[in-house]
Short mmCIF file of C-alpha atoms and ligand atoms in Angstrom, two decimals:
data_model
loop_
_atom_site.label_atom_id
_atom_site.label_comp_id
_atom_site.label_asym_id
_atom_site.label_seq_id
_atom_site.Cartn_x
_atom_site.Cartn_y
_atom_site.Cartn_z
CA MET A 108 4.23 20.00 -21.56
CA HIS A 109 4.08 16.51 -20.08
CA LYS A 110 2.14 15.06 -17.20
CA PHE A 111 2.10 12.02 -15.01
CA ALA A 112 -0.24 10.54 -12.42
CA HIS A 113 1.04 9.91 -8.91
CA MET A 114 -0.92 7.56 -6.68
CA ALA A 115 -0.24 5.42 -3.63
CA ASP A 116 -1.81 3.25 -0.97
CA ALA A 117 -4.63 1.75 -3.00
CA HIS A 118 -4.49 -1.25 -0.62
CA LEU A 119 -6.41 -3.47 -3.03
CA GLY A 120 -7.78 -6.43 -1.11
CA ALA A 121 -7.90 -4.61 2.24
CA HIS A 122 -11.65 -4.85 2.37
CA ARG A 123 -13.14 -8.29 2.78
CA GLU A 124 -16.73 -7.18 2.94
CA PRO A 125 -18.04 -7.78 -0.62
CA THR A 126 -19.62 -4.35 -1.24
CA MET A 127 -16.52 -2.49 -0.12
CA GLN A 128 -14.22 -4.84 -1.98
CA LYS A 129 -16.17 -4.31 -5.17
CA LEU A 130 -16.04 -0.53 -4.74
CA GLU A 131 -12.35 -0.66 -3.94
CA LEU A 132 -11.60 -2.46 -7.20
CA GLN A 133 -14.01 -0.28 -9.18
CA THR A 134 -12.30 2.82 -7.84
CA PHE A 135 -8.94 1.54 -8.97
CA GLY A 136 -10.43 0.78 -12.40
CA SER A 137 -11.92 4.30 -12.60
CA ALA A 138 -8.62 5.85 -11.57
CA MET A 139 -6.81 3.96 -14.34
CA LYS A 140 -9.44 5.08 -16.87
CA LYS A 141 -9.17 8.64 -15.64
CA CYS A 142 -5.40 8.58 -16.19
CA VAL A 143 -6.01 7.71 -19.83
CA GLU A 144 -8.74 10.35 -20.20
CA LEU A 145 -6.52 13.01 -18.69
CA GLY A 146 -3.80 12.07 -21.16
CA VAL A 147 -1.03 11.37 -18.69
CA ASP A 148 2.28 10.21 -20.12
CA PHE A 149 2.84 7.69 -17.34
CA VAL A 150 1.50 6.51 -13.99
CA LEU A 151 3.63 6.23 -10.87
CA ILE A 152 2.37 4.04 -8.01
CA CYS A 153 4.27 4.65 -4.77
CA GLY A 154 3.62 1.46 -2.85
CA ASP A 155 0.84 -0.46 -1.17
CA LEU A 156 -0.94 -1.08 -4.44
CA PHE A 157 -2.06 -4.31 -2.81
CA HIS A 158 -2.84 -4.80 0.84
CA VAL A 159 -0.70 -7.92 1.10
CA GLY A 160 2.26 -9.27 -0.85
CA ILE A 161 0.33 -12.30 -2.02
CA PRO A 162 -3.25 -11.13 -2.47
CA ASP A 163 -6.33 -13.04 -3.50
CA LEU A 164 -6.15 -13.91 -7.21
CA GLY A 165 -9.56 -12.38 -7.87
CA VAL A 166 -8.24 -9.06 -6.63
CA VAL A 167 -5.11 -9.42 -8.76
CA ASN A 168 -7.13 -10.33 -11.83
CA SER A 169 -9.35 -7.29 -11.50
CA ALA A 170 -6.43 -4.93 -10.93
CA LEU A 171 -4.56 -6.50 -13.84
CA LYS A 172 -7.47 -5.89 -16.22
CA SER A 173 -7.59 -2.24 -15.19
CA MET A 174 -3.85 -1.80 -15.65
CA MET A 175 -3.87 -3.56 -19.03
CA GLU A 176 -6.33 -0.93 -20.29
CA VAL A 177 -3.79 1.75 -19.46
CA GLN A 178 -0.96 -0.23 -20.98
CA LYS A 179 -2.92 -0.76 -24.22
CA GLN A 180 -3.02 3.02 -24.60
CA GLY A 181 0.76 3.08 -24.48
CA VAL A 182 0.89 4.61 -21.00
CA PRO A 183 3.57 2.95 -18.86
CA ILE A 184 3.02 2.23 -15.16
CA TYR A 185 5.95 2.51 -12.75
CA ALA A 186 5.82 1.23 -9.19
CA ILE A 187 7.70 0.54 -6.00
CA TYR A 188 6.77 -1.81 -3.17
CA GLY A 189 5.09 -0.49 -0.10
CA SER A 190 5.35 -1.93 3.36
CA HIS A 191 2.25 -4.01 2.61
CA ASP A 192 2.95 -5.46 -0.81
CA TYR A 193 6.48 -6.44 0.01
CA THR A 194 7.05 -10.12 0.85
CA PRO A 195 10.05 -10.87 3.04
CA ASN A 196 11.23 -14.21 1.70
CA GLY A 197 9.25 -14.72 -1.42
CA THR A 198 7.92 -13.27 -4.60
CA SER A 199 5.47 -10.42 -4.33
CA VAL A 200 2.65 -9.74 -6.73
CA ILE A 201 4.56 -6.61 -7.81
CA ASP A 202 7.37 -8.89 -9.05
CA ILE A 203 4.90 -10.89 -11.09
CA LEU A 204 3.36 -7.81 -12.66
CA ASN A 205 6.88 -6.56 -13.39
CA THR A 206 7.81 -9.85 -15.06
CA ALA A 207 4.62 -9.73 -17.11
CA GLY A 208 5.50 -6.22 -18.24
CA VAL A 209 2.29 -4.73 -16.87
CA LEU A 210 4.27 -2.39 -14.70
CA THR A 211 7.92 -1.55 -14.19
CA ASN A 212 9.43 -1.86 -10.76
CA VAL A 213 11.60 1.26 -10.48
CA PHE A 214 13.40 0.08 -7.36
CA ARG A 215 16.68 -1.01 -8.93
CA PRO A 216 19.21 -1.44 -6.16
CA SER A 217 22.80 -2.60 -6.43
CA PHE A 218 25.50 -2.60 -3.79
CA ASP A 219 28.97 -1.23 -4.27
CA GLY A 220 30.67 -2.30 -1.06
CA ASP A 221 28.40 -0.82 1.59
CA ALA A 222 26.98 1.85 -0.67
CA LEU A 223 23.52 1.38 -2.12
CA ARG A 224 23.29 2.54 -5.73
CA LEU A 225 19.89 3.10 -7.25
CA GLY A 226 19.40 2.59 -10.96
CA LEU A 227 17.49 5.21 -12.94
CA THR A 228 14.49 4.38 -15.03
CA VAL A 229 14.12 6.81 -17.90
CA ASP A 230 10.62 7.26 -19.24
CA GLU A 231 11.07 7.00 -22.98
CA LYS A 232 8.48 9.50 -24.08
CA THR A 233 9.12 12.33 -21.62
CA GLY A 234 12.73 11.68 -20.66
CA ALA A 235 11.77 11.89 -16.98
CA LYS A 236 14.23 10.08 -14.76
CA ILE A 237 12.62 8.03 -12.04
CA VAL A 238 14.44 6.64 -9.02
CA GLY A 239 12.58 4.51 -6.53
CA ILE A 240 13.29 3.10 -3.11
CA SER A 241 10.92 0.45 -1.86
CA ALA A 242 9.66 0.02 1.66
CA ARG A 243 10.61 -2.98 3.72
CA LYS A 244 9.31 -4.44 6.90
CA ILE A 245 8.92 -2.05 9.81
CA GLY A 246 11.65 0.53 9.71
CA LEU A 247 14.03 -1.53 7.65
CA GLU A 248 14.04 0.84 4.70
CA SER A 249 15.90 3.29 6.91
CA ARG A 250 18.87 0.95 6.42
CA TYR A 251 18.52 1.48 2.68
CA PHE A 252 18.54 5.22 3.23
CA ASP A 253 21.57 5.00 5.52
CA ALA A 254 23.52 3.21 2.78
CA LEU A 255 22.18 5.27 -0.12
CA ASP A 256 24.72 6.90 -2.42
CA ARG A 257 22.94 10.25 -2.66
CA GLU A 258 25.70 12.09 -4.49
CA ALA A 259 25.49 9.93 -7.59
CA LEU A 260 21.77 10.68 -7.80
CA GLU A 261 22.26 14.39 -7.12
CA ARG A 262 24.73 14.62 -10.03
CA GLU A 263 22.14 13.41 -12.55
CA VAL A 264 20.74 16.16 -14.74
CA GLY A 265 17.25 16.50 -16.21
CA PHE A 266 13.77 16.18 -14.77
CA LYS A 267 14.03 13.83 -11.80
CA ILE A 268 11.43 12.08 -9.68
CA PHE A 269 12.22 10.32 -6.43
CA ALA A 270 9.63 7.70 -5.47
CA PHE A 271 9.56 6.47 -1.88
CA HIS A 272 7.23 4.84 0.61
CA SER A 273 8.11 6.29 3.99
CA GLY A 274 7.02 8.99 6.37
CA LEU A 275 9.37 11.93 6.91
CA THR A 276 10.16 12.82 10.51
CA GLU A 277 9.75 16.55 9.88
CA LEU A 278 6.27 16.07 8.44
CA LYS A 279 4.97 13.45 10.84
CA PRO A 280 1.51 14.19 12.19
CA ASP A 281 0.98 13.69 15.94
CA TYR A 282 -1.26 10.66 15.60
CA LEU A 283 1.50 8.83 13.76
CA SER A 284 4.06 9.39 16.50
CA GLU A 285 4.55 5.60 16.70
CA MET A 286 5.41 5.34 13.04
CA GLU A 287 9.01 4.77 11.99
CA THR A 288 10.07 7.62 9.74
CA ILE A 289 13.19 8.83 7.99
CA GLU A 290 14.84 12.23 8.26
CA SER A 291 14.40 14.39 5.18
CA SER A 292 18.20 14.71 5.08
CA ALA A 293 18.23 11.04 4.03
CA LEU A 294 16.65 11.98 0.71
CA PRO A 295 18.90 12.95 -2.20
CA LYS A 296 18.68 16.69 -2.83
CA GLY A 297 17.68 18.51 -5.99
CA PHE A 298 14.96 16.24 -7.33
CA ASP A 299 12.04 18.02 -8.98
CA TYR A 300 9.39 15.90 -7.36
CA TYR A 301 9.39 13.60 -4.34
CA ALA A 302 6.56 11.13 -4.90
CA GLY A 303 5.58 9.74 -1.54
CA GLY A 304 3.46 6.92 -0.28
CA HIS A 305 2.74 5.36 3.12
CA ILE A 306 1.14 8.38 4.81
CA HIS A 307 -2.59 7.92 4.57
CA GLU A 308 -3.31 11.61 4.44
CA ARG A 309 -2.97 13.88 1.45
CA GLY A 310 -0.35 16.58 1.68
CA GLU A 311 1.98 18.79 -0.37
CA PHE A 312 5.12 20.03 1.33
CA ARG A 313 8.38 21.89 0.81
CA LEU A 314 11.53 21.32 2.82
CA PRO A 315 14.92 23.02 2.37
CA GLY A 316 16.93 21.68 -0.56
CA LEU A 317 14.14 19.47 -1.77
CA GLY A 318 11.57 20.00 -4.51
CA ARG A 319 7.90 19.35 -4.01
CA ILE A 320 7.12 16.52 -1.61
CA VAL A 321 3.69 15.06 -2.24
CA TYR A 322 1.68 12.35 -0.50
CA PRO A 323 -1.55 11.56 -2.35
CA GLY A 324 -3.01 9.56 0.56
CA PRO A 325 -5.05 6.42 -0.07
CA LEU A 326 -6.66 6.11 -3.48
CA PHE A 327 -9.86 4.53 -2.20
CA THR A 328 -10.35 4.96 1.49
CA GLY A 329 -7.78 2.88 3.26
CA TYR A 330 -8.77 0.98 6.36
CA GLY A 331 -9.17 1.41 10.11
CA ARG A 332 -8.58 5.01 11.08
CA ASP A 333 -8.70 6.11 7.42
CA LEU A 334 -12.37 5.23 7.28
CA GLU A 335 -13.08 7.83 9.93
CA ALA A 336 -11.46 10.61 7.92
CA THR A 337 -13.24 9.45 4.77
CA ALA A 338 -16.58 9.37 6.60
CA LYS A 339 -15.93 12.92 7.77
CA GLY A 340 -15.57 13.97 4.15
CA GLU A 341 -11.86 13.79 3.36
CA LYS A 342 -11.42 13.40 -0.38
CA ARG A 343 -9.42 10.44 -1.66
CA GLY A 344 -7.75 10.26 -5.03
CA PHE A 345 -4.47 10.87 -6.86
CA TYR A 346 -2.33 13.65 -8.29
CA VAL A 347 -1.66 14.74 -11.82
CA VAL A 348 1.65 16.52 -12.13
CA GLU A 349 2.45 18.75 -15.12
CA PHE A 350 6.04 19.36 -16.06
CA ASP A 351 8.42 20.48 -18.76
CA GLU A 352 11.95 20.98 -17.46
CA ARG A 353 10.48 21.54 -14.00
CA VAL A 354 7.14 20.89 -12.33
CA THR A 355 4.66 23.47 -13.58
CA GLY A 356 1.58 22.39 -11.63
CA THR A 357 -0.05 19.75 -9.49
CA THR A 358 -3.75 18.89 -9.46
CA PHE A 359 -5.50 16.58 -7.07
CA VAL A 360 -8.03 14.35 -8.82
CA PRO A 361 -10.67 13.19 -6.31
CA MET A 362 -12.34 9.81 -6.71
CA GLU A 363 -15.97 10.36 -5.79
CA THR A 364 -16.82 6.90 -4.56
CA PHE A 365 -19.44 7.29 -1.86
CA GLN A 366 -20.61 9.58 0.91
CA GLY A 367 -19.90 9.06 4.55
CA VAL A 368 -21.46 9.64 7.95
CA PHE A 369 -19.42 9.94 11.13
CA ARG A 370 -20.87 9.75 14.64
CA GLY A 371 -18.62 10.02 17.69
CA TYR A 372 -19.77 9.37 21.27
CA ASP A 373 -17.98 10.04 24.52
CA LEU A 374 -19.67 7.58 26.86
CA THR A 375 -17.82 8.56 30.03
CA GLY A 376 -20.05 8.39 33.09
CA LYS A 377 -22.84 6.50 31.34
CA ASN A 378 -23.74 2.91 32.05
CA ALA A 379 -24.03 0.39 29.21
CA ALA A 380 -27.82 0.70 28.93
CA GLU A 381 -27.69 4.51 28.80
CA ALA A 382 -24.94 4.36 26.21
CA ARG A 383 -26.99 1.97 24.08
CA ALA A 384 -30.06 4.22 24.29
CA LEU A 385 -28.02 7.32 23.43
CA ILE A 386 -26.48 5.81 20.31
CA SER A 387 -29.64 4.05 19.13
CA ASP A 388 -31.63 7.27 19.44
CA ASP A 389 -29.01 9.34 17.75
CA VAL A 390 -28.58 7.15 14.68
CA LYS A 391 -32.34 6.86 14.18
CA GLY A 392 -32.62 10.17 12.39
CA VAL A 393 -29.53 9.80 10.24
CA ASP A 394 -29.79 9.03 6.55
CA VAL A 395 -27.37 6.15 6.14
CA SER A 396 -28.60 4.68 2.89
CA GLY A 397 -25.72 3.92 0.53
CA LYS A 398 -23.24 5.56 2.87
CA LEU A 399 -20.14 4.56 4.76
CA VAL A 400 -21.03 4.88 8.44
CA VAL A 401 -18.32 5.17 11.07
CA ILE A 402 -19.34 4.93 14.72
CA LYS A 403 -16.67 5.82 17.25
CA ALA A 404 -17.35 5.15 20.91
CA SER A 405 -14.85 6.26 23.53
CA GLY A 406 -14.60 7.05 27.22
CA GLU A 407 -15.09 5.03 30.36
CA LEU A 408 -18.45 3.45 31.13
CA ALA A 409 -19.59 3.98 34.72
CA GLY A 410 -21.41 0.67 34.74
CA GLY A 411 -21.85 -2.47 32.68
CA LYS A 412 -19.47 -3.99 30.19
CA VAL A 413 -18.44 -2.68 26.80
CA SER A 414 -20.14 -5.67 25.19
CA GLU A 415 -23.44 -4.70 26.84
CA VAL A 416 -23.61 -1.45 24.88
CA GLY A 417 -24.68 -3.65 21.97
CA LEU A 418 -22.69 -1.92 19.26
CA ALA A 419 -22.81 -5.00 17.05
CA ALA A 420 -26.62 -4.91 17.11
CA ILE A 421 -26.58 -1.20 16.31
CA ARG A 422 -24.31 -1.96 13.37
CA ALA A 423 -26.67 -4.69 12.15
CA GLY A 424 -29.57 -2.22 12.36
CA LEU A 425 -27.70 0.31 10.24
CA ALA A 426 -26.81 -2.33 7.69
CA GLU A 427 -30.48 -3.26 7.47
CA ARG A 428 -31.30 0.37 6.79
CA GLY A 429 -29.07 0.23 3.73
CA ALA A 430 -25.73 1.51 4.98
CA LEU A 431 -23.02 0.64 2.50
CA HIS A 432 -20.59 -0.34 5.24
CA VAL A 433 -20.54 0.23 9.00
CA TYR A 434 -17.23 0.53 10.78
CA LEU A 435 -17.19 0.42 14.58
CA ASN A 436 -14.30 1.93 16.45
CA ARG A 437 -14.43 1.08 20.14
CA ASN A 438 -10.68 0.89 20.65
CA SER A 439 -10.75 3.62 23.25
CA LEU A 440 -13.92 2.56 25.05
CA LYS A 441 -13.31 1.15 28.50
CA SER A 442 -15.44 0.04 31.37
CA ARG A 443 -14.85 0.66 35.06
CA GLU A 444 -16.45 -2.69 35.86
CA SER A 445 -14.40 -5.05 33.77
CA ALA A 446 -10.65 -4.93 33.76
CA GLY A 447 -10.92 -3.58 30.22
CA PRO A 448 -8.05 -3.41 27.81
CA ILE A 449 -4.75 -2.76 29.54
CA PHE A 450 -3.41 -1.08 26.44
CA SER A 451 -5.69 1.28 24.63
CA GLY A 452 -4.92 3.56 21.74
CA GLU A 453 -6.17 4.88 18.46
CA GLU A 454 -4.21 2.67 16.13
CA PRO A 455 -4.00 -1.12 16.34
CA ALA A 456 -0.26 -0.83 15.67
CA THR A 457 0.05 1.49 18.68
CA ILE A 458 -1.76 -0.95 20.92
CA GLU A 459 0.40 -3.80 19.68
CA ARG A 460 3.58 -1.84 20.21
CA LYS A 461 2.55 -0.84 23.75
CA LEU A 462 1.75 -4.44 24.51
CA PHE A 463 5.18 -5.56 23.36
CA GLU A 464 6.85 -2.70 25.20
CA GLY A 465 5.04 -3.70 28.37
CA GLU A 466 6.19 -7.29 28.02
CA ALA A 467 9.72 -6.58 26.80
CA SER A 468 10.80 -5.30 30.20
CA ARG A 469 9.88 -8.63 31.75
CA ILE A 470 11.90 -10.71 29.31
CA SER A 471 15.21 -11.84 30.70
CA ALA A 472 16.38 -13.83 27.69
CA ALA A 473 20.11 -13.91 27.11
CA ASP A 474 19.64 -12.92 23.49
CA GLU A 475 19.51 -9.15 23.27
CA ARG A 476 17.31 -9.32 20.17
CA LEU A 477 14.49 -10.44 22.42
CA ARG A 478 14.89 -7.68 24.98
CA GLY A 479 14.11 -3.98 25.08
CA ARG A 480 13.70 -2.04 21.85
CA ALA A 481 15.09 -4.85 19.73
CA GLY A 482 12.67 -7.25 21.39
CA VAL A 483 9.76 -4.99 20.53
CA ALA A 484 10.87 -4.85 16.89
CA THR A 485 11.26 -8.63 16.78
CA GLY A 486 7.82 -9.11 18.32
CA MET A 487 6.20 -6.72 15.85
CA GLU A 488 7.88 -8.46 12.93
CA LEU A 489 6.79 -11.93 14.08
CA LEU A 490 3.26 -10.67 14.52
CA ARG A 491 3.31 -9.22 11.02
CA LEU A 492 4.64 -12.48 9.55
CA TRP A 493 2.16 -14.68 11.34
CA ARG A 494 -0.75 -12.52 10.38
CA GLN A 495 -0.26 -13.55 6.76
CA PRO A 496 -3.09 -15.71 5.50
CA PRO A 497 -2.33 -19.04 3.83
CA LYS A 498 -1.51 -18.83 0.14
CA LEU A 499 -4.05 -20.08 -2.32
CA GLY A 500 -3.98 -23.87 -2.38
CA GLU A 501 -1.53 -24.03 0.50
CA THR A 502 -2.32 -26.86 2.90
CA LYS A 503 -2.48 -26.25 6.61
CA LYS A 504 0.63 -28.37 7.03
CA ASP A 505 2.58 -26.38 4.46
CA TYR A 506 1.32 -23.14 5.93
CA ASN A 507 2.45 -24.14 9.41
CA ALA A 508 5.83 -25.19 8.09
CA ARG A 509 6.23 -21.90 6.23
CA MET A 510 5.30 -19.90 9.31
CA VAL A 511 7.90 -21.75 11.37
CA LYS A 512 10.50 -21.23 8.65
CA GLU A 513 9.81 -17.53 8.19
CA GLY A 514 9.57 -16.99 11.93
CA THR A 515 12.91 -18.69 12.47
CA LYS A 516 14.47 -16.57 9.76
CA ALA A 517 13.09 -13.40 11.36
CA LEU A 518 14.70 -14.45 14.61
CA GLU A 519 17.97 -14.87 12.70
MN1 LIG B 721 -0.33 2.22 3.05
#
């Protein structure tokens, strides 16, 4: 009997607030230790290990130490890039860790004409065959899948794992309707285990012709919307998969990091002062000490501006009372008085996409890449590129030049 750990979406470096960042790194360290304690034969990380392709070196150093502990025990770590830790024109931290031998990048593509061939990585100790396909920028990995030579992979015998970082259309939850996904028919058939990443919600699935499809969800807590689910009590962690010739069992290993509190308020019909009083009163009696607190305010205020509700002051009050971290979600709070956001939605990416879609129809550029659907994709990609922070030691001048260069390349 063998076993391996399957994790994804650790998003190391996503949290900038020192307490959360420390916990995020500690959780990764604990997960690595746990893998050793549980005696796994190898660890498979299915993308978004880091939140950005070129993360802060302190974050890398901490993660590296944790991974070295696993490596010292003779337990190999295999990984693919996620949509976050992939760098379009440069070298990603995953490449560096691969070069250093701390992990093995199992995305081994080669092209035979138009066909994409994926190289197998055979785990020495267990004989498991691992094939990985990395994520790219928004939706681009679907081009990989379109070109993928599935038959060659399907012919392989033995215990086979397919690692990927994409949502599957058939399994897409409603709230991710904006997300680009791939059809399950794009996956090669007959693998024993489909190790997923990218979907920030844990799930085990079966689809015709395919073995177990598993998404472990974020290892720590993710960011944005994920914090809400974590505050409501959703467990975060990773999977341990037992196998001999086939999978014999899967166990979810929760990482007990902290407790959460969620408070949601529909403020429709209230004015700003009433809304402030309602929330302030309500949070008074809540034990927030050492907890992640998520406050979600939604609806349409009958009077006053959103800023007059004073959510920032309420957050400061909770922090003073010892809350570990307070996350405010007022994305769907509007006010009748002010014009309010023209585009509202749950997910920042949804709001951004709607904004681009709204503008795309007004663009009359000759180049079709700037109009319609293609224009939206181009806009989203530029936004993603230009959101990158400067690299360590990069001067403002170099940063600006790089942004222009990468932006020009994205525009082809
Ligand atoms: Mn992710």
